[in-house]
Each structure stands twice: as structure tokens, then as C-alpha cells.
């Protein structure tokens, strides 16, 4: 038998705790702190970074423009992916590294549908909603494929999704016979640019819509409880009537849907596609967003809003780096360093060490007293 | 009575050990390769039958063979390293810039290649072995870091004109006894490039390392069950660390060989080679879960993979994307097979 | 160090987050003796051994080993091996993907080259001399568990150790193999090796051991020469009470009123699962408390898992209240009103990172369905209600369950099933590894439930606990149901005889 002793972790609030310590224990501490740092940096370096103005776009409509608008606008795909990635991470303890490739597939499918198989089309050949719906079905299917490999064949998520990571862009090229279709219909680009008469970029609205949808889903279903439970202890979940394999599969399908929406936004920004460059390296950003949001990459408990915030912080960082003329191809190197720092800081071994360093002086003081 | 042990009529134990997982998977790989190649020769005609065409598989994939060997070692310990393609690309670029713009020579090229590999290996190995971070995340970051660094070094392709280097690049090692007559009746001896000789040497060395050294067996033990390995007195952390160092070092060497084959630094070099290396290892009978695998198998894995690519191409699917789809399909097929084999085994 | 001692441990302490696993424990092993280390589950036996072999770092105390100056520093299993301490664990700690010979030599050969020939001949000799039916070249994973266990012992024997630790080595061996093992142990004793023998089989202790050290709740109870300590006293020292002291719970609760004539709540026929049990029949009446008993690994847990659909059911039929039902997965069973508290609390029971509240409502929530989440306020109300009712000690219902003590975790799982208001509740080892106070609370709770009409199946390794709660016992042996005892037959001796078997076959 073991004798229980008072566990300091069980006591939620301790009066002698400093405000700083209580803050740092909050899950959202890291993304918020990173955001504050970035804002401060830009304020000091060049306050005009935050300027927002009205400009005329290429169609002659007055629209909002400025770095902050571009952060909110360009983060859209990433935010939507981060939502799905958070669920996948929570349920399966691994990440899907094929999202960039499957986003390209979604884009390719939608383009083929609206172009009706032609290389250039001036008007849409198919109802846009139907085309997007088909795109969603296709990527949901690829999500299910990944999910099946993970859930039913017990393959580590990152290795299982490596298959689509390799094949995805090729499949996307194959769908359009390696041609690069271009759609010139203005209506197609509404989702990626601006709706007529509205000065705010449409992707921002789509993102808000997706966030609201997931907020409702998490509120009115048990998705959150099931996913976390499966991620923490699949055996126990099964004995409580949950089907862990199905839940894992479901999260991958949900990610597939998110991928299609993100892929649609990306494709409608330009109305054309580049198979090898479309959404390149976005998988890295999505994983980073999840980690930055304070979610354990090994699965279990999650906070979807942390990931969303994390995604915006990353886009903020990207935009800032662009402003200082870091070339886009070199960005991955900087982000890789951030990822490594994050995982190192969240590694249990490092946490223990840090905790013991913090505790040691406190103990010494007590002993003297 | 345990499986694989039979008792003869006098009640004594007769030795009939069941085939080990490693040997079983190796046999499958070799058989698969020969069937594929025979199929190609019989149904796709003479081009496959020419010795030089077979040797060209080696010439084109010397670097991949080395990468795949390194990958197998990490996978045998139960890890994975997807940064190898990125490291190869970075090594090519740095070597090219060094030769062209900084007046480097062959010696500095080798030093740079191995140095970059070692640096990646030490960092990744430390993070995986001593901090217990998932190898996939670390090496994914490593891959992006290497790719990003490559473009920071140079965005434009760098072609090498250094004469000493080109001399080595174009050296052909003729293989006695293999050759063919061309249309004019001239005898053309078959050849391999210098890189192939190095790659084969690496295969032999690593085969011996895994089979006959303590470190090699420790790789298997750690992959089989790392807690047990710890109890058996193996330093698990050190073993994992060394596996990652070895893998990245081989990626550095692979980079040199790739550079020697293409003779230029380019951001697009070795694109997708991490994937090819993983696929070759898995086709070669290395289990993703660790503990089972064989360097000879990996070698045949590389050959099988490239034979299939060529078969697919000669069947008329010669567009660039089919190659990637083929690799992915092969990987998927073998992963599923492995998973089914493991599941059935666990049920027993 | 004492005269003749090969190993001395003084004042060993070990803490885990939230628990004091070892407190000031002394242990002495003399040359040429077999020394039993006894204690209930969770008494600290395994922890002590893991501290000694360097798997866990110790938080206090000293270890002295013969031939080593001063306190020995053991930081890893390798250090332990170098100091002459070899261990054979209950769970196989060999690598299944390597050959038998490799498993015997890896990690302890000198030089950096593997000499396969020498290794195979050496291993062959040892295996033959110990009569182990395995070939050196064979892959270990293809041997049976018993053979793997013996290979582990062969490895330890070959290391010419001063101290050999056998941690429950007999639980997977059959009688013949046990006899062989004991022969081996006596052999080694005569060569001057000190052997630490951890087991829960009392007979084996009295058959082969010279001395006994008893641990309880992470503390030392005492060291005894075997002749001075009769079995009954050993048991009471392990439990920490005289047997008669334990409250007569059955009497207290005023006897359970079982409707002997009533129709069974659940009736199963020819049930059989993929876990490898022989088909069995089972039935339970309303308000009845029955139990499965048998040795570890006899198949008692597998039986209840088959009833609950936790393992893949291969054949058999189940009737609930006389109506035929199909139970293929746990959810089917839950919908029939069956609850199941699993044996492995950590692995199958709690969802560690989730809060106490979420753990309590989990099963109820799943039964309500994916699209009908219960509101936060309602969940709080449920959780608070059961925290009060079962006196769960937790800072709040928001605390992660993993930071609670074992007993309180178990109460949460109980609460989880009580919330679903089951007609039939299966409790598999609900009292394992928790403190005596909570044990008795749980036993009382079981009887209270039965009074209210819930049928309960209760499984425990402790027979007296079963006797206090159950009115009928089903006895398992070798994965087969071998007998049912009730009424007058419910005595310790009768149960033991049925478990041991022998005469009726």
C-alpha cells in the first residue's frame, strides 16, 4: 500500500503564489506572450506597421488595406487547418503532415469542376457550391484514408500521412492532367478576395464562420470529451462504450473537411494553381499553431482556441518577417528553430529541470528560516 | 512445446529454429526484387536485360542507397529521420558554393558534407535520446531547417566547373565480364560511377556493423523493447543517440555522392528522397515499430523501388507525377502488409 | 556490514508524486540463503527491487554490497549488474526480436565484436545443463512465455552473481517447471549465492525459503526466520491486522436478502471469448453478490470481460431479464444495464488527464449519446453529489483524476458506474492497491447496493474479502470454470481445495 501525501498539484490556488507564476501556468500564456512580444517589437521598430487605410483594389472597389488586415486575411487557411489539426493531434497523438498536399488536391478538384475540364474558363461551368462540395467530399475521403491507416492499421500518424504527403501533389497534378487551369470569373474569386461592396476580405468571414461552427459542434456534441478521452486512454474509453478507432477516423475526416475549405480559400485568391508551390510548408505552420496554442503534441487534452490564437501569432510572425524582407523560401528555417525551441521547452525532462531550478532557491530559504 | 522446436523419436531436441522476422522479411524482399526484374525482362523487352541498364539503377541511386541504410538503422532502433533529404540538398548546395565561389577542393567538400551531417545528427540525436522528444517532430523541423538554409545559401542553381571535381565525377569504373556490343559491333564495357563503389562499401560495412558488433546488436535490442534493453544493461540513450548521428552522417555522405552524381547545387536536389529512403527501408523489410530489419534488405529495397518506377514508366505512365504516386502506393502497400503481419502475430 | 551478509540496505526511502512508496526500509541478505520478500500488492516490494537494481533512483538511504567499499552507487541496471546483482522480473525483460543466445549475452560481453559461434556454444551448454527446451539460435519471441522466463534465469545464473533477485518468477510456470526452478535455486544457494525471492504463493515460500522479510504500506514490518513464523501469522503481518479483527461486514449490514427463487437478471450460456477461456455458463439473480475466484491468470477477469463484451466474444448466448440480447461491445452491455470496473485501474479505468468530473460522468454521457451532451451545471451536480456520497477526497471536481490517490481514483470509477444506475455491476479487483479503510468502505457499498436490488459480481485476490461479501463463488482454474460454492461450502479450506483441484479429475 502506498500512503497518499499532500500533493501540491491538487491545490488549485495558493495564496503565496506570485501573479507571474499563476500567469505562466495558464495554457494560453505562450501564444499571448508571443503576440505581445511581436506587437511590442513592431510598435518600437515601425509603428506604421499597424496602419490601416482604405484603398482601391484592382476592381475599383474601396477595400481595407494594411499589415493587420493582411495578417487576419492570410491567416485564414492556417486557422481553419489548425482547428482540424488540433482534433487529430488530440485523438491520435500525432499530426497529419499531408494537409498542404491535400489542400492542393482540393484546389485542383474545385478548379477542374468550375473550368469544366478546360484550361481557361471565363465563366464557371458548374455551380460553385456544388464544386466546393465535391472538393469537400474528395478531401474527406483522403482524410478517411489517413484515418483508416492510423486507426485500423495502427500506423503512426506522421508515417501514415507521409504517403499522402508524397503522393498528394502528384495526384493533384494528375486530376488536371498536369495542366494549369485558370478561371477568370470574378465570382469565383469572391471567397479569396472581396465580396462586392464589402471592404473586409472574405476569408476573414469564412474563418469566423468556421470557428462558430466548431464552437457549436463542441457545445452541442460530445466531440471534445470523446476525442480527449480517446487520446488520453483508448482502452478505458473503449470500456466506457466509446469506439476509439471510429473517433480517430472521425477526427481525420473532420480535418479533411477543414482542408477542403482552406484549399478553396487558397485557390480562390488567384483563380489558378501551382501544384508544387500551392500551400507549401503549411503543414509545418499548422503543427506549430497547435503546439504554440499550448496543446501537447502527444495528444490528450486540447484547447482549440489556443490553436486558433497560435495560428494568428504565426501569421503575424510571417508578415513581420516579410516586412523585413526575409525571403519566403528561407522562412521554414526560422520556423523550424521556433518549433524546436517549443518542443524542447515542453519536453517533460526539460520541464522537470526548470521546475527544480525554480524550486531550489525557495527550499534553501525555508531551511535557513 | 514452443514453435520451431521439434522432438525426435528418442525424445531429444532437434534443432529446427523458426525463421526470424528479419530473415523472413529479407527473403520476401529479395524474391520480390527478382520477380519484378524478371517480369521486366520478359514482358518489357531487352532494355532491362542489358547489364548497363541494371548498373544505371545503381549509378542513379548511389546516394539513395546510403540514405536508406542510415534510415534503416534509425528505424531499427524504433525512430525515424525525415531530414535526410533536406540534409542531402543542403550538402550539395554548400559544396557547390564552396567549390565555385570559395575555391574549395575535393577535401573541403568531403569535410563539409560530413560536418553538416554530423551537426544535424548530434542535435537531433541529443533531442531525441536525451530529451525524449518524438523523432518525427524533430526531424520534420530538421528537414525544414535544411531546406530553408539551402535557399539562404543560394536560391539559384550552382553548376560546378572545378576540373579536379569533374574528373572524379566522370570517372567510370568498368565492371569486368559485363558489357555488350553496340549496333556497330563495338564492345562497350559496363561501368559504374565512383559513388556506387562508395555506396556498396557503405552497405558492406554497415551490414557487418549490424551483424557482428555490439553496437549493431544494441540497435536491434533497443528497437525490440527499449525497457528490456535497459534492463539487459544496454545504454539506451547512447544507442539511440549514435543511431541518429550515424543516420545524419550517412545523409551527409549521401549528399556528397548526390553532388558527385549531378555536379550542381540546386534547391530541388534530392526532393522527396527522405520518402524514397523510408519506402526503400520498409520494402526492404525494416519494421517501422523497430527491432527488425537488414541492410541487405534495404539495398534490395532501393533496387525494387527503382525497378518498379522504371516499369511504371515503360508501361506508358511516364509523366513525372507517376513516380511519386508509385512510391506512395508501394509504401502504403508494404505498411499495410507489415501492420497485418504484426496484428496477426500479436493475436497468437 | 553484518557478518556473512552479501547485501545490506539501510533506511531506503522512495517517493512518487503524491505517494510515499518506501519509507525507511532496511533489508539484509546473507550469503547462501533464499530470502522471501513478502507483502500485499502495493506494499513496496517491486519498488524496493527497482531501487536496488537502479531502475528508480532512491530518495534516501544506503546500499552496501559485499566486496564494495562504502555505500554502493547504483544508478542503472548496468551498475547493478557490475556490482553482482542480477534480476529476473515477472514480466519478461528480454528482447523478443533477438535470438535466445543473444538475449543471454547482450549487454555483458567485453569487446565490441559479437562472436556468434562462442555465444551459441556457450548458450547451448547452459540451456542444456538447466534443461531448458530452447535452441540458442531461435528467435526469443517464438518461445513460450515459460521458456522465455527460464532463459532470463539462465542469463542471470551465467553472470555468476552474488545476489539473484527473482521477482514473481513462478506466476507463469507450471508445476514441473516450478520444481525445476526450485532445484536450480537450491543449487545456487549451495554455491553461496544470496537469492531474493518475491512471490505471492505462500506454499512456495515455505517450501524453499530460509528467511522472510515482510513489508506493508512501504514500511518494514520485520525480518523472520522461516521456522519462527507460521503461515497465519505471516498473513496477519502482511495484512497488518489479526484476521478476526477485520469487521464482520456481512453481520453489520444485517445479512443480504437474496431472492433465491427469483428469475436471474443475467444468464449466459457457453460464453467464450478470444482471450482464451473455455466456454462457461453463468447466471446471477437480482440483489445477489457472487464472485469469481482462482489464482492469478486462472481466467477470472477474462470471464467478466466476456460478459461485458470487453474481449471479442466468439460464442455463447446471453439473456438479460429473460430476454435474449447480443453483447458484442461494451456499449451493448452498458445499454443492457451492466457496469464494469476493470482490474487495471490505470490502464483501463481512469482517463488520467481528464478531471474528476469528466471521469465520473463519462459512462453516463456515452450512454446518452454523441449528440446529447449533458450541461456543465448538471455534470457539476452529478460529480459533487458522488464526491460527497463516496467521500472522494479531491480539491475540486476540476482536479485531474491522476493526481488523486489510488483509493480515491477507484471511488471515482465506482461513481462513474453508479451514475448509470446499473442493474448488474461487475467489480474486478476494486480493492487492489488501496488502503484498508477504503477497502472496507467499498465492501460495505457492495452489500448496500445488493440490498437495493443491484446484482454484483465481485472479484478479489483476497479470499476472506470474497467470503465477507459474496454469497456464491465460482472457482476458476486453468481458464476453466471448475466449480461453484455457496452456503455451507463457503469456507476458506473448501475454496482452497477447489482452486488447487486434483481429486475430481
mmCIF file with all atom_site columns, N, CA and C in Angstrom, chain C residues 289-326:
data_model
loop_
_atom_site.group_PDB
_atom_site.id
_atom_site.type_symbol
_atom_site.label_atom_id
_atom_site.label_alt_id
_atom_site.label_comp_id
_atom_site.label_asym_id
_atom_site.label_entity_id
_atom_site.label_seq_id
_atom_site.pdbx_PDB_ins_code
_atom_site.Cartn_x
_atom_site.Cartn_y
_atom_site.Cartn_z
_atom_site.occupancy
_atom_site.B_iso_or_equiv
_atom_site.pdbx_formal_charge
_atom_site.auth_seq_id
_atom_site.auth_comp_id
_atom_site.auth_asym_id
_atom_site.auth_atom_id
_atom_site.pdbx_PDB_model_num
ATOM 1   N N  . UNK C 1 289 ? -24.902 -11.169 -4.696  1.00 0.00 ? 289 UNK C N  1
ATOM 2   C CA . UNK C 1 289 ? -23.483 -10.840 -4.855  1.00 0.00 ? 289 UNK C CA 1
ATOM 3   C C  . UNK C 1 289 ? -22.740 -12.148 -5.052  1.00 0.00 ? 289 UNK C C  1
ATOM 4   N N  . UNK C 1 290 ? -22.170 -12.356 -6.199  1.00 0.00 ? 290 UNK C N  1
ATOM 5   C CA . UNK C 1 290 ? -21.348 -13.546 -6.366  1.00 0.00 ? 290 UNK C CA 1
ATOM 6   C C  . UNK C 1 290 ? -19.942 -13.128 -6.788  1.00 0.00 ? 290 UNK C C  1
ATOM 7   N N  . UNK C 1 291 ? -19.077 -14.106 -6.920  1.00 0.00 ? 291 UNK C N  1
ATOM 8   C CA . UNK C 1 291 ? -17.701 -13.743 -7.243  1.00 0.00 ? 291 UNK C CA 1
ATOM 9   C C  . UNK C 1 291 ? -16.977 -14.818 -8.017  1.00 0.00 ? 291 UNK C C  1
ATOM 10  N N  . UNK C 1 292 ? -15.999 -14.404 -8.774  1.00 0.00 ? 292 UNK C N  1
ATOM 11  C CA . UNK C 1 292 ? -15.102 -15.357 -9.438  1.00 0.00 ? 292 UNK C CA 1
ATOM 12  C C  . UNK C 1 292 ? -13.835 -15.433 -8.598  1.00 0.00 ? 292 UNK C C  1
ATOM 13  N N  . UNK C 1 293 ? -13.352 -16.630 -8.346  1.00 0.00 ? 293 UNK C N  1
ATOM 14  C CA . UNK C 1 293 ? -12.086 -16.735 -7.637  1.00 0.00 ? 293 UNK C CA 1
ATOM 15  C C  . UNK C 1 293 ? -11.171 -17.710 -8.366  1.00 0.00 ? 293 UNK C C  1
ATOM 16  N N  . UNK C 1 294 ? -9.923  -17.694 -7.990  1.00 0.00 ? 294 UNK C N  1
ATOM 17  C CA . UNK C 1 294 ? -8.937  -18.530 -8.673  1.00 0.00 ? 294 UNK C CA 1
ATOM 18  C C  . UNK C 1 294 ? -7.609  -17.824 -8.594  1.00 0.00 ? 294 UNK C C  1
ATOM 19  N N  . UNK C 1 295 ? -6.546  -18.526 -8.973  1.00 0.00 ? 295 UNK C N  1
ATOM 20  C CA . UNK C 1 295 ? -5.234  -17.903 -8.923  1.00 0.00 ? 295 UNK C CA 1
ATOM 21  C C  . UNK C 1 295 ? -5.114  -16.848 -10.016 1.00 0.00 ? 295 UNK C C  1
ATOM 22  N N  . UNK C 1 296 ? -4.051  -16.072 -9.903  1.00 0.00 ? 296 UNK C N  1
ATOM 23  C CA . UNK C 1 296 ? -3.772  -15.089 -10.942 1.00 0.00 ? 296 UNK C CA 1
ATOM 24  C C  . UNK C 1 296 ? -3.630  -15.804 -12.278 1.00 0.00 ? 296 UNK C C  1
ATOM 25  N N  . UNK C 1 297 ? -4.250  -15.290 -13.286 1.00 0.00 ? 297 UNK C N  1
ATOM 26  C CA . UNK C 1 297 ? -4.116  -15.911 -14.603 1.00 0.00 ? 297 UNK C CA 1
ATOM 27  C C  . UNK C 1 297 ? -5.006  -17.122 -14.801 1.00 0.00 ? 297 UNK C C  1
ATOM 28  N N  . UNK C 1 298 ? -5.940  -17.352 -13.856 1.00 0.00 ? 298 UNK C N  1
ATOM 29  C CA . UNK C 1 298 ? -6.798  -18.526 -13.993 1.00 0.00 ? 298 UNK C CA 1
ATOM 30  C C  . UNK C 1 298 ? -7.964  -18.235 -14.928 1.00 0.00 ? 298 UNK C C  1
ATOM 31  N N  . UNK C 1 299 ? -8.136  -16.968 -15.296 1.00 0.00 ? 299 UNK C N  1
ATOM 32  C CA . UNK C 1 299 ? -9.181  -16.641 -16.255 1.00 0.00 ? 299 UNK C CA 1
ATOM 33  C C  . UNK C 1 299 ? -10.391 -15.958 -15.648 1.00 0.00 ? 299 UNK C C  1
ATOM 34  N N  . UNK C 1 300 ? -10.287 -15.531 -14.382 1.00 0.00 ? 300 UNK C N  1
ATOM 35  C CA . UNK C 1 300 ? -11.475 -14.923 -13.755 1.00 0.00 ? 300 UNK C CA 1
ATOM 36  C C  . UNK C 1 300 ? -11.788 -13.562 -14.382 1.00 0.00 ? 300 UNK C C  1
ATOM 37  N N  . UNK C 1 301 ? -10.739 -12.768 -14.668 1.00 0.00 ? 301 UNK C N  1
ATOM 38  C CA . UNK C 1 301 ? -11.004 -11.477 -15.291 1.00 0.00 ? 301 UNK C CA 1
ATOM 39  C C  . UNK C 1 301 ? -11.536 -11.657 -16.703 1.00 0.00 ? 301 UNK C C  1
ATOM 40  N N  . UNK C 1 302 ? -10.981 -12.662 -17.405 1.00 0.00 ? 302 UNK C N  1
ATOM 41  C CA . UNK C 1 302 ? -11.408 -12.899 -18.780 1.00 0.00 ? 302 UNK C CA 1
ATOM 42  C C  . UNK C 1 302 ? -12.885 -13.246 -18.832 1.00 0.00 ? 302 UNK C C  1
ATOM 43  N N  . UNK C 1 303 ? -13.388 -13.962 -17.821 1.00 0.00 ? 303 UNK C N  1
ATOM 44  C CA . UNK C 1 303 ? -14.806 -14.313 -17.796 1.00 0.00 ? 303 UNK C CA 1
ATOM 45  C C  . UNK C 1 303 ? -15.672 -13.072 -17.748 1.00 0.00 ? 303 UNK C C  1
ATOM 46  N N  . UNK C 1 304 ? -15.375 -12.172 -16.795 1.00 0.00 ? 304 UNK C N  1
ATOM 47  C CA . UNK C 1 304 ? -16.233 -10.995 -16.693 1.00 0.00 ? 304 UNK C CA 1
ATOM 48  C C  . UNK C 1 304 ? -16.056 -10.085 -17.899 1.00 0.00 ? 304 UNK C C  1
ATOM 49  N N  . UNK C 1 305 ? -14.857 -10.082 -18.465 1.00 0.00 ? 305 UNK C N  1
ATOM 50  C CA . UNK C 1 305 ? -14.657 -9.264  -19.665 1.00 0.00 ? 305 UNK C CA 1
ATOM 51  C C  . UNK C 1 305 ? -15.512 -9.798  -20.813 1.00 0.00 ? 305 UNK C C  1
ATOM 52  N N  . UNK C 1 306 ? -15.664 -11.118 -20.866 1.00 0.00 ? 306 UNK C N  1
ATOM 53  C CA . UNK C 1 306 ? -16.507 -11.709 -21.904 1.00 0.00 ? 306 UNK C CA 1
ATOM 54  C C  . UNK C 1 306 ? -17.961 -11.299 -21.688 1.00 0.00 ? 306 UNK C C  1
ATOM 55  N N  . UNK C 1 307 ? -18.423 -11.292 -20.419 1.00 0.00 ? 307 UNK C N  1
ATOM 56  C CA . UNK C 1 307 ? -19.811 -10.909 -20.145 1.00 0.00 ? 307 UNK C CA 1
ATOM 57  C C  . UNK C 1 307 ? -20.054 -9.465  -20.581 1.00 0.00 ? 307 UNK C C  1
ATOM 58  N N  . UNK C 1 308 ? -19.060 -8.595  -20.344 1.00 0.00 ? 308 UNK C N  1
ATOM 59  C CA . UNK C 1 308 ? -19.216 -7.173  -20.631 1.00 0.00 ? 308 UNK C CA 1
ATOM 60  C C  . UNK C 1 308 ? -18.938 -6.855  -22.108 1.00 0.00 ? 308 UNK C C  1
ATOM 61  N N  . UNK C 1 309 ? -18.429 -7.858  -22.842 1.00 0.00 ? 309 UNK C N  1
ATOM 62  C CA . UNK C 1 309 ? -18.112 -7.598  -24.247 1.00 0.00 ? 309 UNK C CA 1
ATOM 63  C C  . UNK C 1 309 ? -16.801 -6.859  -24.444 1.00 0.00 ? 309 UNK C C  1
ATOM 64  N N  . UNK C 1 310 ? -15.946 -6.875  -23.406 1.00 0.00 ? 310 UNK C N  1
ATOM 65  C CA . UNK C 1 310 ? -14.674 -6.148  -23.499 1.00 0.00 ? 310 UNK C CA 1
ATOM 66  C C  . UNK C 1 310 ? -13.693 -6.889  -24.400 1.00 0.00 ? 310 UNK C C  1
ATOM 67  N N  . UNK C 1 311 ? -13.753 -8.213  -24.380 1.00 0.00 ? 311 UNK C N  1
ATOM 68  C CA . UNK C 1 311 ? -12.975 -9.002  -25.340 1.00 0.00 ? 311 UNK C CA 1
ATOM 69  C C  . UNK C 1 311 ? -13.923 -9.455  -26.438 1.00 0.00 ? 311 UNK C C  1
ATOM 70  N N  . UNK C 1 312 ? -13.341 -9.872  -27.534 1.00 0.00 ? 312 UNK C N  1
ATOM 71  C CA . UNK C 1 312 ? -14.167 -10.328 -28.649 1.00 0.00 ? 312 UNK C CA 1
ATOM 72  C C  . UNK C 1 312 ? -14.858 -11.643 -28.282 1.00 0.00 ? 312 UNK C C  1
ATOM 73  N N  . UNK C 1 313 ? -16.192 -11.619 -28.212 1.00 0.00 ? 313 UNK C N  1
ATOM 74  C CA . UNK C 1 313 ? -16.934 -12.826 -27.829 1.00 0.00 ? 313 UNK C CA 1
ATOM 75  C C  . UNK C 1 313 ? -17.067 -13.733 -29.044 1.00 0.00 ? 313 UNK C C  1
ATOM 76  N N  . UNK C 1 314 ? -16.624 -15.001 -28.888 1.00 0.00 ? 314 UNK C N  1
ATOM 77  C CA . UNK C 1 314 ? -16.615 -15.891 -30.049 1.00 0.00 ? 314 UNK C CA 1
ATOM 78  C C  . UNK C 1 314 ? -17.842 -16.786 -30.105 1.00 0.00 ? 314 UNK C C  1
ATOM 79  N N  . UNK C 1 315 ? -18.395 -17.118 -28.938 1.00 0.00 ? 315 UNK C N  1
ATOM 80  C CA . UNK C 1 315 ? -19.603 -17.942 -28.977 1.00 0.00 ? 315 UNK C CA 1
ATOM 81  C C  . UNK C 1 315 ? -20.383 -17.768 -27.686 1.00 0.00 ? 315 UNK C C  1
ATOM 82  N N  . UNK C 1 316 ? -21.574 -18.306 -27.655 1.00 0.00 ? 316 UNK C N  1
ATOM 83  C CA . UNK C 1 316 ? -22.388 -18.247 -26.450 1.00 0.00 ? 316 UNK C CA 1
ATOM 84  C C  . UNK C 1 316 ? -23.551 -17.295 -26.587 1.00 0.00 ? 316 UNK C C  1
ATOM 85  N N  . UNK C 1 317 ? -24.517 -17.446 -25.668 1.00 0.00 ? 317 UNK C N  1
ATOM 86  C CA . UNK C 1 317 ? -25.698 -16.580 -25.714 1.00 0.00 ? 317 UNK C CA 1
ATOM 87  C C  . UNK C 1 317 ? -25.900 -15.943 -24.346 1.00 0.00 ? 317 UNK C C  1
ATOM 88  N N  . UNK C 1 318 ? -26.452 -14.758 -24.343 1.00 0.00 ? 318 UNK C N  1
ATOM 89  C CA . UNK C 1 318 ? -26.688 -14.038 -23.095 1.00 0.00 ? 318 UNK C CA 1
ATOM 90  C C  . UNK C 1 318 ? -28.153 -13.627 -23.034 1.00 0.00 ? 318 UNK C C  1
ATOM 91  N N  . UNK C 1 319 ? -28.765 -13.829 -21.854 1.00 0.00 ? 319 UNK C N  1
ATOM 92  C CA . UNK C 1 319 ? -30.143 -13.372 -21.663 1.00 0.00 ? 319 UNK C CA 1
ATOM 93  C C  . UNK C 1 319 ? -30.146 -12.356 -20.538 1.00 0.00 ? 319 UNK C C  1
ATOM 94  N N  . UNK C 1 320 ? -30.838 -11.260 -20.772 1.00 0.00 ? 320 UNK C N  1
ATOM 95  C CA . UNK C 1 320 ? -30.947 -10.229 -19.741 1.00 0.00 ? 320 UNK C CA 1
ATOM 96  C C  . UNK C 1 320 ? -32.420 -10.170 -19.368 1.00 0.00 ? 320 UNK C C  1
ATOM 97  N N  . UNK C 1 321 ? -32.746 -10.398 -18.095 1.00 0.00 ? 321 UNK C N  1
ATOM 98  C CA . UNK C 1 321 ? -34.148 -10.449 -17.645 1.00 0.00 ? 321 UNK C CA 1
ATOM 99  C C  . UNK C 1 321 ? -34.968 -11.382 -18.514 1.00 0.00 ? 321 UNK C C  1
ATOM 100 N N  . UNK C 1 322 ? -34.353 -12.483 -18.901 1.00 0.00 ? 322 UNK C N  1
ATOM 101 C CA . UNK C 1 322 ? -35.090 -13.471 -19.673 1.00 0.00 ? 322 UNK C CA 1
ATOM 102 C C  . UNK C 1 322 ? -35.141 -13.193 -21.165 1.00 0.00 ? 322 UNK C C  1
ATOM 103 N N  . UNK C 1 323 ? -34.737 -11.971 -21.555 1.00 0.00 ? 323 UNK C N  1
ATOM 104 C CA . UNK C 1 323 ? -34.767 -11.668 -22.986 1.00 0.00 ? 323 UNK C CA 1
ATOM 105 C C  . UNK C 1 323 ? -33.372 -11.847 -23.581 1.00 0.00 ? 323 UNK C C  1
ATOM 106 N N  . UNK C 1 324 ? -33.320 -12.443 -24.735 1.00 0.00 ? 324 UNK C N  1
ATOM 107 C CA . UNK C 1 324 ? -32.037 -12.689 -25.374 1.00 0.00 ? 324 UNK C CA 1
ATOM 108 C C  . UNK C 1 324 ? -31.441 -11.368 -25.880 1.00 0.00 ? 324 UNK C C  1
ATOM 109 N N  . UNK C 1 325 ? -30.179 -11.135 -25.538 1.00 0.00 ? 325 UNK C N  1
ATOM 110 C CA . UNK C 1 325 ? -29.520 -9.910  -26.013 1.00 0.00 ? 325 UNK C CA 1
ATOM 111 C C  . UNK C 1 325 ? -28.188 -10.254 -26.661 1.00 0.00 ? 325 UNK C C  1
ATOM 112 N N  . UNK C 1 326 ? -27.741 -9.373  -27.514 1.00 0.00 ? 326 UNK C N  1
ATOM 113 C CA . UNK C 1 326 ? -26.440 -9.566  -28.154 1.00 0.00 ? 326 UNK C CA 1
ATOM 114 C C  . UNK C 1 326 ? -25.465 -8.550  -27.566 1.00 0.00 ? 326 UNK C C  1
#
